[in-house]
Short mmCIF file of C-alpha atoms in Angstrom, two decimals:
data_model
loop_
_atom_site.label_atom_id
_atom_site.label_comp_id
_atom_site.label_asym_id
_atom_site.label_seq_id
_atom_site.Cartn_x
_atom_site.Cartn_y
_atom_site.Cartn_z
CA UNK A 1 -23.51 -3.22 -9.77
CA UNK A 2 -22.64 -2.95 -13.46
CA UNK A 3 -21.37 0.61 -12.98
CA UNK A 4 -19.09 -0.29 -10.07
CA UNK A 5 -15.34 -0.68 -10.29
CA UNK A 6 -13.74 -4.00 -9.41
CA UNK A 7 -10.41 -4.97 -7.85
CA UNK A 8 -7.86 -7.43 -9.30
CA UNK A 9 -9.26 -10.07 -6.92
CA UNK A 10 -12.86 -9.75 -8.10
CA UNK A 11 -12.98 -13.15 -9.86
CA UNK A 12 -11.42 -14.82 -6.82
CA UNK A 13 -14.05 -13.31 -4.51
CA UNK A 14 -16.78 -14.73 -6.75
CA UNK A 15 -15.08 -18.13 -6.85
CA UNK A 16 -14.88 -18.17 -3.04
CA UNK A 17 -18.63 -17.55 -2.76
CA UNK A 18 -18.44 -13.97 -1.46
CA UNK A 19 -21.55 -11.86 -1.07
CA UNK A 20 -20.72 -8.72 -3.05
CA UNK A 21 -22.00 -5.23 -2.21
CA UNK A 22 -21.39 -1.67 -3.44
CA UNK A 23 -18.79 0.15 -1.34
CA UNK A 24 -17.04 3.44 -2.18
CA UNK A 25 -17.73 2.96 -5.88
CA UNK A 26 -16.47 -0.63 -5.94
CA UNK A 27 -18.08 -4.05 -5.90
CA UNK A 28 -16.58 -5.55 -2.73
CA UNK A 29 -17.03 -8.71 -0.62
CA UNK A 30 -19.01 -8.05 2.56
CA UNK A 31 -18.72 -11.68 3.72
CA UNK A 32 -17.86 -15.19 2.58
CA UNK A 33 -19.71 -18.47 3.35
CA UNK A 34 -18.05 -18.61 6.80
CA UNK A 35 -20.12 -15.55 7.81
CA UNK A 36 -19.23 -12.29 9.53
CA UNK A 37 -19.10 -13.64 13.09
CA UNK A 38 -16.78 -16.55 12.27
CA UNK A 39 -14.61 -14.36 10.01
CA UNK A 40 -14.19 -11.90 12.88
CA UNK A 41 -13.29 -14.60 15.40
CA UNK A 42 -10.96 -16.36 12.96
CA UNK A 43 -9.03 -13.13 12.47
CA UNK A 44 -8.70 -12.75 16.25
CA UNK A 45 -7.50 -16.40 16.58
CA UNK A 46 -5.45 -16.99 13.42
CA UNK A 47 -5.23 -14.86 10.24
CA UNK A 48 -7.74 -13.17 7.98
CA UNK A 49 -7.01 -11.99 4.42
CA UNK A 50 -8.73 -8.77 3.30
CA UNK A 51 -8.85 -7.19 -0.15
CA UNK A 52 -8.30 -3.44 0.33
CA UNK A 53 -7.32 -2.72 -3.27
CA UNK A 54 -10.09 -0.11 -3.50
CA UNK A 55 -7.96 2.24 -1.41
CA UNK A 56 -5.72 4.81 -3.09
CA UNK A 57 -1.96 4.27 -3.37
CA UNK A 58 0.13 7.36 -4.14
CA UNK A 59 3.87 8.07 -4.27
CA UNK A 60 5.04 11.61 -3.48
CA UNK A 61 8.36 11.97 -5.25
CA UNK A 62 10.95 14.52 -4.10
CA UNK A 63 13.76 14.73 -1.58
CA UNK A 64 11.65 17.11 0.49
CA UNK A 65 8.29 15.38 0.19
CA UNK A 66 7.95 15.17 3.98
CA UNK A 67 8.32 18.92 4.48
CA UNK A 68 6.04 19.52 1.52
CA UNK A 69 3.28 17.28 2.88
CA UNK A 70 3.46 19.00 6.27
CA UNK A 71 1.76 21.94 4.52
CA UNK A 72 -1.41 19.78 4.39
CA UNK A 73 -1.32 17.72 7.62
CA UNK A 74 -0.55 18.50 11.29
CA UNK A 75 1.78 15.50 11.65
CA UNK A 76 5.57 15.56 11.87
CA UNK A 77 6.73 13.88 8.68
CA UNK A 78 10.20 15.43 8.61
CA UNK A 79 10.84 13.45 11.79
CA UNK A 80 9.65 10.19 10.21
CA UNK A 81 12.57 7.76 9.97
CA UNK A 82 13.40 5.68 6.91
CA UNK A 83 11.26 2.55 6.54
CA UNK A 84 8.68 3.81 9.04
CA UNK A 85 5.01 4.69 8.65
CA UNK A 86 2.74 7.18 10.46
CA UNK A 87 -0.99 7.85 10.77
CA UNK A 88 -2.00 11.31 9.50
CA UNK A 89 -5.01 13.32 8.36
CA UNK A 90 -5.76 16.16 5.95
CA UNK A 91 -7.43 19.16 7.58
CA UNK A 92 -9.47 21.97 6.09
CA UNK A 93 -9.44 25.70 6.94
CA UNK A 94 -11.96 25.23 9.76
CA UNK A 95 -9.88 22.44 11.33
CA UNK A 96 -12.14 19.62 10.12
CA UNK A 97 -10.71 16.31 8.96
CA UNK A 98 -10.92 15.82 5.20
CA UNK A 99 -9.58 12.26 5.32
CA UNK A 100 -7.26 10.10 7.39
CA UNK A 101 -4.35 8.33 5.76
CA UNK A 102 -1.13 6.37 6.24
CA UNK A 103 2.21 7.92 5.25
CA UNK A 104 5.42 5.89 4.87
CA UNK A 105 8.97 7.11 4.23
CA UNK A 106 9.89 4.87 1.33
CA UNK A 107 13.14 5.77 -0.48
CA UNK A 108 15.25 8.81 -1.36
CA UNK A 109 12.93 10.96 0.74
CA UNK A 110 9.87 9.85 -1.25
CA UNK A 111 6.64 9.17 0.63
CA UNK A 112 4.18 6.35 0.01
CA UNK A 113 0.64 7.41 0.94
CA UNK A 114 -2.48 5.25 1.29
CA UNK A 115 -5.82 7.06 1.35
CA UNK A 116 -9.43 5.97 1.81
CA UNK A 117 -11.33 4.73 -1.22
CA UNK A 118 -14.28 7.12 -0.93
CA UNK A 119 -11.97 10.14 -0.67
CA UNK A 120 -9.10 9.18 -2.97
CA UNK A 121 -10.03 11.33 -5.97
CA UNK A 122 -10.48 14.39 -3.75
CA UNK A 123 -7.31 13.56 -1.81
CA UNK A 124 -5.23 13.24 -4.96
CA UNK A 125 -6.56 16.56 -6.27
CA UNK A 126 -5.84 18.13 -2.85
CA UNK A 127 -2.23 16.91 -2.93
CA UNK A 128 -1.68 18.01 -6.52
CA UNK A 129 -2.98 21.49 -5.70
CA UNK A 130 -1.25 21.86 -2.34
CA UNK A 131 2.19 20.30 -2.78
CA UNK A 132 4.66 22.74 -4.27
CA UNK A 133 7.78 20.63 -4.72
CA UNK A 134 6.68 17.01 -5.09
CA UNK A 135 5.37 14.94 -7.97
CA UNK A 136 2.11 13.20 -7.07
CA UNK A 137 2.28 9.80 -8.77
CA UNK A 138 -0.95 7.79 -8.55
CA UNK A 139 -0.27 4.04 -8.51
CA UNK A 140 -2.81 2.18 -10.63
CA UNK A 141 -1.04 -1.12 -11.33
CA UNK A 142 -0.89 -2.55 -7.81
CA UNK A 143 -3.42 -4.27 -5.55
CA UNK A 144 -3.46 -3.92 -1.76
CA UNK A 145 -4.10 -6.82 0.62
CA UNK A 146 -4.22 -6.94 4.42
CA UNK A 147 -3.25 -10.06 6.37
CA UNK A 148 -4.36 -9.63 9.98
CA UNK A 149 -4.26 -11.77 13.10
CA UNK A 150 -1.89 -13.43 15.58
CA UNK A 151 -0.72 -15.98 12.98
CA UNK A 152 -0.28 -13.44 10.16
CA UNK A 153 3.49 -13.40 10.69
CA UNK A 154 3.68 -17.19 10.59
CA UNK A 155 1.79 -17.29 7.29
CA UNK A 156 3.49 -14.40 5.48
CA UNK A 157 6.94 -15.45 6.69
CA UNK A 158 6.66 -18.57 4.50
CA UNK A 159 6.78 -16.26 1.48
CA UNK A 160 8.98 -13.35 2.62
CA UNK A 161 11.10 -12.76 5.78
CA UNK A 162 8.88 -10.42 7.83
CA UNK A 163 9.57 -11.72 11.35
CA UNK A 164 12.01 -8.91 12.24
CA UNK A 165 9.57 -6.14 11.30
CA UNK A 166 7.96 -4.19 14.17
CA UNK A 167 4.65 -2.32 14.24
CA UNK A 168 4.62 0.50 11.66
CA UNK A 169 7.83 -0.68 9.96
CA UNK A 170 7.80 -0.81 6.16
CA UNK A 171 9.98 -2.84 3.80
CA UNK A 172 10.19 -4.03 0.18
CA UNK A 173 10.79 -7.71 -0.47
CA UNK A 174 11.47 -9.54 -3.75
CA UNK A 175 9.24 -12.59 -4.06
CA UNK A 176 7.76 -15.10 -6.48
CA UNK A 177 4.96 -12.53 -6.87
CA UNK A 178 7.16 -9.57 -7.77
CA UNK A 179 8.33 -6.89 -5.35
CA UNK A 180 6.03 -6.71 -2.31
CA UNK A 181 5.72 -3.39 -0.45
CA UNK A 182 4.93 -4.37 3.10
CA UNK A 183 3.92 -2.45 6.22
CA UNK A 184 3.39 -4.06 9.61
CA UNK A 185 0.07 -2.38 10.31
CA UNK A 186 -3.63 -2.79 9.75
CA UNK A 187 -7.18 -1.91 10.67
CA UNK A 188 -8.17 -4.73 13.01
CA UNK A 189 -6.32 -4.11 16.28
CA UNK A 190 -4.33 -7.28 15.60
CA UNK A 191 -0.75 -7.79 14.59
CA UNK A 192 -0.63 -8.00 10.83
CA UNK A 193 0.53 -6.61 7.51
CA UNK A 194 -0.67 -4.58 4.56
CA UNK A 195 0.93 -5.69 1.29
CA UNK A 196 1.01 -3.82 -2.01
CA UNK A 197 1.48 -6.32 -4.88
CA UNK A 198 1.50 -6.01 -8.66
CA UNK A 199 -2.09 -6.23 -9.87
CA UNK A 200 -1.33 -9.05 -12.30
CA UNK A 201 0.26 -11.12 -9.49
CA UNK A 202 -2.30 -10.34 -6.79
CA UNK A 203 -4.54 -13.35 -7.36
CA UNK A 204 -1.64 -15.81 -7.29
CA UNK A 205 -0.32 -14.18 -4.12
CA UNK A 206 -3.75 -14.30 -2.47
CA UNK A 207 -4.20 -17.96 -3.44
CA UNK A 208 -0.82 -18.82 -1.92
CA UNK A 209 -1.87 -17.27 1.38
CA UNK A 210 -5.36 -18.81 1.33
CA UNK A 211 -3.83 -22.25 0.78
CA UNK A 212 -2.31 -21.99 4.26
CA UNK A 213 -4.23 -23.53 7.14
CA UNK A 214 -4.12 -20.32 9.20
CA UNK A 215 -5.64 -18.04 6.57
CA UNK A 216 -9.29 -17.46 5.65
CA UNK A 217 -10.81 -14.72 3.45
CA UNK A 218 -12.57 -11.94 5.38
CA UNK A 219 -14.99 -9.33 4.08
CA UNK A 220 -16.08 -5.80 4.91
CA UNK A 221 -18.55 -6.90 7.59
CA UNK A 222 -15.91 -8.38 9.89
CA UNK A 223 -13.46 -5.63 8.98
CA UNK A 224 -15.93 -3.16 10.45
CA UNK A 225 -16.56 -5.05 13.70
CA UNK A 226 -12.82 -5.70 14.15
CA UNK A 227 -11.90 -2.03 13.77
CA UNK A 228 -14.75 -0.98 16.06
CA UNK A 229 -13.56 -3.30 18.84
CA UNK A 230 -10.12 -1.75 18.33
CA UNK A 231 -11.57 1.77 18.72
CA UNK A 232 -10.45 2.79 15.23
CA UNK A 233 -12.30 5.48 13.28
CA UNK A 234 -14.13 4.98 10.00
CA UNK A 235 -13.96 8.07 7.82
CA UNK A 236 -17.45 9.27 6.89
CA UNK A 237 -18.89 7.86 10.12
CA UNK A 238 -16.63 8.80 13.03
CA UNK A 239 -14.66 11.48 11.17
CA UNK A 240 -15.74 14.14 8.69
CA UNK A 241 -15.03 17.68 7.55
CA UNK A 242 -17.01 19.17 10.45
CA UNK A 243 -15.01 17.29 13.11
CA UNK A 244 -11.59 18.49 14.25
CA UNK A 245 -8.83 16.27 15.74
CA UNK A 246 -9.50 17.48 19.31
CA UNK A 247 -13.17 16.55 19.07
CA UNK A 248 -12.19 13.21 17.53
CA UNK A 249 -9.73 12.46 20.39
CA UNK A 250 -6.90 12.16 17.85
CA UNK A 251 -4.49 14.69 19.37
CA UNK A 252 -2.12 11.77 20.11
CA UNK A 253 -1.48 11.72 16.36
CA UNK A 254 -0.14 15.31 16.35
CA UNK A 255 3.52 15.18 17.34
CA UNK A 256 5.12 17.73 19.68
CA UNK A 257 7.03 19.39 16.83
CA UNK A 258 3.73 20.45 15.21
CA UNK A 259 1.87 21.54 18.36
CA UNK A 260 1.98 25.12 19.71
CA UNK A 261 5.56 25.91 20.73
CA UNK A 262 7.02 23.11 18.60
CA UNK A 263 9.86 23.68 16.15
CA UNK A 264 7.54 23.33 13.13
CA UNK A 265 4.27 24.32 14.77
CA UNK A 266 1.35 25.11 12.52
CA UNK A 267 1.56 25.84 8.81
CA UNK A 268 -1.31 23.51 7.86
CA UNK A 269 -4.97 24.27 7.06
CA UNK A 270 -7.10 24.97 10.13
CA UNK A 271 -4.05 25.54 12.32
CA UNK A 272 -5.70 28.50 14.11
CA UNK A 273 -8.64 26.36 15.24
CA UNK A 274 -6.69 23.26 16.24
CA UNK A 275 -3.82 25.11 17.94
CA UNK A 276 -6.25 27.18 20.01
CA UNK A 277 -7.99 24.05 21.22
CA UNK A 278 -4.66 22.37 22.01
CA UNK A 279 -3.48 25.40 24.00
CA UNK A 280 -6.63 26.13 26.02
CA UNK A 281 -8.80 24.34 28.56
CA UNK A 282 -11.54 22.27 26.93
CA UNK A 283 -14.98 23.76 26.45
CA UNK A 284 -17.42 21.59 28.48
CA UNK A 285 -19.95 21.74 25.64
CA UNK A 286 -17.50 20.92 22.84
CA UNK A 287 -18.09 17.39 21.65
CA UNK A 288 -15.71 14.46 22.07
CA UNK A 289 -15.54 11.00 20.50
CA UNK A 290 -16.16 8.36 23.16
CA UNK A 291 -16.67 4.64 23.53
CA UNK A 292 -20.21 3.60 24.46
CA UNK A 293 -21.28 0.32 26.09
CA UNK A 294 -25.05 -0.26 25.72
CA UNK A 295 -26.38 -1.97 28.83
CA UNK A 296 -28.79 -4.26 26.97
CA UNK A 297 -28.25 -6.73 24.13
CA UNK A 298 -29.49 -4.43 21.36
CA UNK A 299 -26.71 -2.66 19.43
CA UNK A 300 -26.82 1.12 19.19
CA UNK A 301 -25.89 1.63 15.56
CA UNK A 302 -24.82 4.77 13.72
CA UNK A 303 -27.47 7.45 13.82
CA UNK A 304 -28.83 6.57 17.27
CA UNK A 305 -29.50 9.86 19.10
CA UNK A 306 -28.10 10.18 22.63
CA UNK A 307 -29.70 11.86 25.66
CA UNK A 308 -28.41 12.91 29.07
CA UNK A 309 -31.43 11.42 30.86
CA UNK A 310 -34.16 8.91 30.05
CA UNK A 311 -36.80 11.63 29.95
CA UNK A 312 -34.66 14.43 28.48
CA UNK A 313 -36.27 16.35 25.64
CA UNK A 314 -33.12 17.58 23.91
CA UNK A 315 -30.41 15.29 22.47
CA UNK A 316 -26.79 15.73 23.55
CA UNK A 317 -25.00 13.51 21.05
CA UNK A 318 -25.11 10.79 18.42
CA UNK A 319 -23.71 7.32 17.75
CA UNK A 320 -21.43 7.26 14.70
CA UNK A 321 -20.53 3.53 14.68
CA UNK A 322 -22.17 0.60 16.41
CA UNK A 323 -22.37 -3.19 16.21
CA UNK A 324 -22.20 -6.36 18.26
CA UNK A 325 -18.61 -7.05 19.32
CA UNK A 326 -18.02 -10.78 18.75
CA UNK A 327 -14.80 -10.87 20.79
CA UNK A 328 -16.07 -8.88 23.77
CA UNK A 329 -19.50 -10.52 23.65
CA UNK A 330 -21.73 -7.46 23.86
CA UNK A 331 -22.87 -4.44 21.81
CA UNK A 332 -20.32 -1.66 21.30
CA UNK A 333 -20.59 1.83 19.88
CA UNK A 334 -18.61 5.00 19.29
CA UNK A 335 -20.11 8.43 19.16
CA UNK A 336 -19.91 12.06 20.21
CA UNK A 337 -20.98 13.65 23.50
CA UNK A 338 -20.23 16.99 25.15
CA UNK A 339 -16.89 17.06 26.99
CA UNK A 340 -18.76 17.30 30.32
CA UNK A 341 -20.41 13.90 29.65
CA UNK A 342 -17.33 12.16 28.24
CA UNK A 343 -15.96 10.77 31.52
CA UNK A 344 -15.75 6.98 31.70
CA UNK A 345 -18.76 5.56 33.55
CA UNK A 346 -21.18 8.39 32.72
CA UNK A 347 -24.68 7.02 32.11
CA UNK A 348 -26.49 8.16 28.98
CA UNK A 349 -29.53 7.03 27.00
CA UNK A 350 -29.92 6.14 23.34
CA UNK A 351 -33.11 6.21 21.31
CA UNK A 352 -33.31 2.71 19.76
CA UNK A 353 -36.38 2.36 17.53
CA UNK A 354 -38.33 4.84 19.65
CA UNK A 355 -37.35 3.41 23.04
CA UNK A 356 -34.80 4.99 25.38
CA UNK A 357 -32.09 2.43 26.23
CA UNK A 358 -29.34 2.94 28.85
CA UNK A 359 -25.61 2.92 28.09
CA UNK A 360 -22.37 4.02 29.72
CA UNK A 361 -19.35 5.89 28.42
CA UNK A 362 -16.41 3.50 28.34
CA UNK A 363 -12.71 3.55 27.54
CA UNK A 364 -11.43 2.84 24.04
CA UNK A 365 -10.43 0.40 22.70
CA UNK A 366 -13.05 -2.15 23.69
CA UNK A 367 -10.39 -4.83 23.29
CA UNK A 368 -6.66 -4.13 23.75
CA UNK A 369 -4.68 -4.18 20.51
CA UNK A 370 -1.97 -6.78 19.97
CA UNK A 371 0.50 -4.97 17.72
CA UNK A 372 4.10 -6.22 17.68
CA UNK A 373 6.03 -3.34 19.22
#
């Protein structure tokens, strides 16, 4: 642990009794004394506060940053309105996903980008090499917190006026904790906010939120089960450089302007692979990300091999994420199966500790999201 990086809230995590673990090169809280199950359920019922300061924060500075970044992602960023945010992903020349990210149109055409912790050094190098007309400014003096849950607005509104924000809106607010860069978004399937705050004010800001009755600290364990119930991908598990957006069932994130026939179609790495898949009928054997509902009580966790029949010799897929879903009350998984087996209700089998266990393909998300539209 001595070689790991820490966030500006590290001392506060220790004070709160967090169990700390290595994650993406950082020492991070996996849970607090409340425990993963109660942290998950508290976030669903009230508001959970997450430290996500390990993620990368980057400003792309130029009037044409949106057009510039479209060279690296298949999303329409030119069409992104002021004070709005969009989900995006970097692709490689074979169409695989290098990382997924959030992109916000901040000011004067500049873009604010948040990337995953494990990929941020590679992502920053990728942007510096691939962007021709934008300065890539890495932000190192700000922490990032997420406040998630149905009472997140009530809590945060005591500090700054966020009630009028809608899902995927962004705004900057002056506060007693310096300027707060706020997006109404998150990784839990709940209404909530992600807040970038000056590093030297982050602990005071976090303490102010935790002093509120609605808010409890939440660690990585509940963050994972919350996002899985919401059907959200974890990079490195559900997405990687060998998986394209069609296989990952993320074509909803590619806007019409960037698809074949669109006004700014293509022009990004792997375009030939992704565009061909978008334009043609699906290959029955090409894999697809699906929801999986194990029929027993045992979770099918990442790495569980999937079979078409109980006695089948050859595997047809694999689980990439799996856990018990505290809100839905049963095990839940995501994984990849051939297109021909991806229909809701299809019965499959997973090898759990040497025993074949039944499961069914199910719709995602496992629990409907409650974003404020």
